Short mmCIF file of C-alpha atoms in Angstrom, two decimals:
data_model
loop_
_atom_site.label_atom_id
_atom_site.label_comp_id
_atom_site.label_asym_id
_atom_site.label_seq_id
_atom_site.Cartn_x
_atom_site.Cartn_y
_atom_site.Cartn_z
CA MET A 1327 -3.92 11.56 214.14
CA GLU A 1328 -2.27 10.27 217.32
CA THR A 1329 -0.92 12.71 219.96
CA SER A 1330 2.65 11.55 219.35
CA GLU A 1331 2.26 12.15 215.60
CA ILE A 1332 1.00 15.69 216.22
CA ILE A 1333 3.91 16.36 218.62
CA GLY A 1334 6.40 14.82 216.16
CA THR A 1335 5.06 16.94 213.31
CA LEU A 1336 5.23 20.14 215.38
CA ALA A 1337 8.74 19.23 216.59
CA GLY A 1338 9.86 18.69 213.00
CA ILE A 1339 8.36 21.98 211.85
CA PHE A 1340 9.91 24.03 214.72
CA THR A 1341 13.40 22.52 214.41
CA THR A 1342 13.27 22.98 210.62
CA ILE A 1343 12.16 26.62 210.56
CA ALA A 1344 14.15 27.66 213.65
CA VAL A 1345 17.09 29.06 211.67
CA ILE A 1346 14.92 31.39 209.51
CA PRO A 1347 14.88 34.32 212.00
CA GLN A 1348 18.70 34.05 212.23
CA ILE A 1349 18.99 34.18 208.44
CA PHE A 1350 16.77 37.29 208.28
CA LYS A 1351 18.71 38.98 211.10
CA ALA A 1352 22.05 38.29 209.38
CA ILE A 1353 20.74 39.66 206.06
CA ARG A 1354 19.10 42.71 207.72
CA THR A 1355 22.05 43.68 209.93
CA ASP A 1356 24.81 42.35 207.66
CA LYS A 1357 26.65 41.40 210.87
CA VAL A 1358 27.66 37.82 211.81
CA ASP A 1359 30.68 38.39 214.04
CA ASP A 1360 29.11 36.82 217.14
CA ILE A 1361 28.02 33.69 215.26
CA SER A 1362 30.15 30.53 215.46
CA PRO A 1363 30.78 29.07 211.99
CA LEU A 1364 31.67 25.75 213.65
CA PHE A 1365 28.14 25.67 215.12
CA PHE A 1366 26.48 25.89 211.70
CA SER A 1367 29.01 23.57 210.03
CA THR A 1368 28.39 20.86 212.66
CA LEU A 1369 24.64 21.42 212.38
CA VAL A 1370 24.72 21.12 208.57
CA LEU A 1371 26.77 17.91 208.86
CA GLY A 1372 24.27 16.55 211.41
CA VAL A 1373 21.07 17.30 209.51
CA GLY A 1374 22.78 16.14 206.31
CA LEU A 1375 23.43 12.78 207.96
CA TRP A 1376 19.80 12.70 209.24
CA THR A 1377 18.69 13.21 205.60
CA VAL A 1378 20.86 10.25 204.48
CA TYR A 1379 19.43 8.26 207.40
CA GLY A 1380 15.89 9.08 206.25
CA ILE A 1381 16.74 8.01 202.68
CA LEU A 1382 18.16 4.68 203.90
CA LYS A 1383 14.99 4.13 205.98
CA CYS A 1384 12.66 5.53 203.26
CA ASP A 1385 11.24 7.77 206.01
CA TRP A 1386 9.78 10.79 204.19
CA PRO A 1387 9.11 13.02 207.26
CA ILE A 1388 12.81 12.69 208.27
CA ILE A 1389 13.97 13.30 204.66
CA ILE A 1390 11.79 16.39 204.18
CA THR A 1391 12.39 18.11 207.55
CA ASN A 1392 16.14 17.49 207.57
CA GLY A 1393 16.52 18.19 203.85
CA ILE A 1394 14.94 21.64 204.27
CA SER A 1395 16.97 22.22 207.44
CA PHE A 1396 20.14 21.27 205.54
CA MET A 1397 19.47 23.89 202.85
CA LEU A 1398 18.49 26.60 205.35
CA ASN A 1399 21.57 26.06 207.51
CA LEU A 1400 23.75 25.93 204.39
CA THR A 1401 22.24 29.32 203.45
CA MET A 1402 23.29 30.65 206.85
CA ILE A 1403 26.86 29.45 206.23
CA GLY A 1404 26.78 31.14 202.81
CA ILE A 1405 25.72 34.44 204.41
CA TYR A 1406 28.46 34.06 207.02
CA LEU A 1407 31.15 33.41 204.38
CA LYS A 1408 29.87 36.21 202.12
CA ASN A 1409 30.08 38.59 205.06
CA LYS A 1410 33.58 37.44 206.05
CA PHE A 1411 35.06 37.52 202.52
CA TYR A 1412 33.17 40.44 201.03
CA GLY A 1413 32.87 42.45 204.23
CA ASN A 1414 29.70 44.36 205.18
CA LYS A 1415 29.20 46.11 201.81
CA HIS A 1416 26.20 44.81 199.89
CA ILE A 1417 27.20 43.05 196.66
CA MET B 1283 25.60 -2.41 213.60
CA GLU B 1284 23.78 -1.54 210.41
CA THR B 1285 24.99 1.37 208.20
CA SER B 1286 21.78 3.33 208.85
CA GLU B 1287 22.25 2.91 212.62
CA ILE B 1288 25.83 4.23 212.40
CA ILE B 1289 24.65 7.20 210.30
CA GLY B 1290 21.72 7.84 212.67
CA THR B 1291 24.02 7.75 215.71
CA LEU B 1292 26.51 10.14 214.08
CA ALA B 1293 23.65 12.44 212.99
CA GLY B 1294 22.30 12.49 216.54
CA ILE B 1295 25.73 13.24 218.02
CA PHE B 1296 26.50 16.09 215.56
CA THR B 1297 23.10 17.80 215.88
CA THR B 1298 23.30 17.48 219.68
CA ILE B 1299 26.81 18.89 220.15
CA ALA B 1300 26.52 21.49 217.35
CA VAL B 1301 25.63 24.37 219.68
CA ILE B 1302 28.65 23.86 222.00
CA PRO B 1303 31.09 25.99 219.92
CA GLN B 1304 28.47 28.79 219.92
CA ILE B 1305 28.16 28.59 223.70
CA PHE B 1306 31.95 28.79 224.11
CA LYS B 1307 32.19 31.72 221.67
CA ALA B 1308 29.44 33.64 223.50
CA ILE B 1309 31.12 33.05 226.88
CA ARG B 1310 34.60 33.91 225.54
CA THR B 1311 33.62 37.07 223.65
CA ASP B 1312 30.69 38.06 225.91
CA LYS B 1313 28.99 39.31 222.70
CA VAL B 1314 25.67 37.98 221.38
CA ASP B 1315 24.31 40.97 219.44
CA ASP B 1316 24.31 39.18 216.06
CA ILE B 1317 22.47 36.15 217.43
CA SER B 1318 18.71 35.83 216.96
CA PRO B 1319 16.96 34.94 220.23
CA LEU B 1320 13.96 33.79 218.21
CA PHE B 1321 16.22 31.21 216.53
CA PHE B 1322 17.23 29.61 219.83
CA SER B 1323 13.73 29.89 221.35
CA THR B 1324 12.21 28.07 218.35
CA LEU B 1325 15.01 25.50 218.45
CA VAL B 1326 14.47 24.86 222.18
CA LEU B 1327 10.72 24.48 221.59
CA GLY B 1328 11.41 22.05 218.73
CA VAL B 1329 13.91 19.80 220.52
CA GLY B 1330 11.73 19.96 223.63
CA LEU B 1331 8.83 18.58 221.61
CA TRP B 1332 11.15 15.92 220.11
CA THR B 1333 12.01 14.89 223.69
CA VAL B 1334 8.29 14.56 224.56
CA TYR B 1335 7.84 12.61 221.31
CA GLY B 1336 10.65 10.26 222.33
CA ILE B 1337 9.07 9.77 225.79
CA LEU B 1338 5.67 8.95 224.22
CA LYS B 1339 7.38 6.44 221.89
CA CYS B 1340 9.78 5.14 224.62
CA ASP B 1341 12.58 5.83 222.12
CA TRP B 1342 15.73 6.35 224.21
CA PRO B 1343 18.05 7.63 221.43
CA ILE B 1344 15.51 10.40 220.62
CA ILE B 1345 15.03 11.19 224.34
CA ILE B 1346 18.76 11.39 225.08
CA THR B 1347 19.92 13.36 222.01
CA ASN B 1348 17.06 15.87 222.15
CA GLY B 1349 17.12 16.10 225.95
CA ILE B 1350 20.80 17.09 225.90
CA SER B 1351 20.17 19.43 222.96
CA PHE B 1352 17.30 21.03 224.92
CA MET B 1353 19.57 21.79 227.88
CA LEU B 1354 22.44 23.07 225.71
CA ASN B 1355 20.21 25.39 223.69
CA LEU B 1356 18.53 26.57 226.90
CA THR B 1357 22.03 27.40 228.18
CA MET B 1358 22.61 29.49 225.06
CA ILE B 1359 19.38 31.41 225.74
CA GLY B 1360 20.53 31.95 229.33
CA ILE B 1361 23.84 33.39 228.12
CA TYR B 1362 21.97 35.62 225.66
CA LEU B 1363 19.60 36.95 228.37
CA LYS B 1364 22.44 37.40 230.89
CA ASN B 1365 24.31 39.43 228.32
CA LYS B 1366 21.27 41.54 227.40
CA PHE B 1367 20.16 42.27 231.00
CA TYR B 1368 23.53 42.44 232.74
CA GLY B 1369 25.48 43.87 229.82
CA ASN B 1370 28.98 42.76 228.96
CA LYS B 1371 30.41 43.05 232.50
CA HIS B 1372 31.20 39.67 234.08
CA ILE B 1373 29.02 38.98 237.12
#
């Protein structure tokens, strides 16, 4: 495996899993006031477009990493909206 | 310009600028308690590696989008640390 492939794989893994600690923190603390919903909405739009780009190019690494990132960031938006509309009580 | 190139360009722009609203919110509210520092550290590591990947491949779009994203996310970490170590008072 070439150096660039190793670096690309690691880069894809880190940018994909990055949001997981934020998801856990939001679930654990049930607090999202300091988070910008516009940040996650723009991010979801971006990685969604990267997924479409990967499909058009039949590039599986791009499809997989951005597809997972899309779902994770969408989860974060769901947690944000749940918190805003249902308040901090656990449902 | 091919459709995939347009989609790739838009994807790169959205994922690069996504963090800007979060930076503005953190500066405006001076509150970052709900933000996960591990999220931004992993993200910075990931886009940093993507920048190295772009350099190894001489791929300017990857270098530019991830280089800017690296600096923006690093800024967010700086705001987080400033807030944690210097508290909410403006210095």
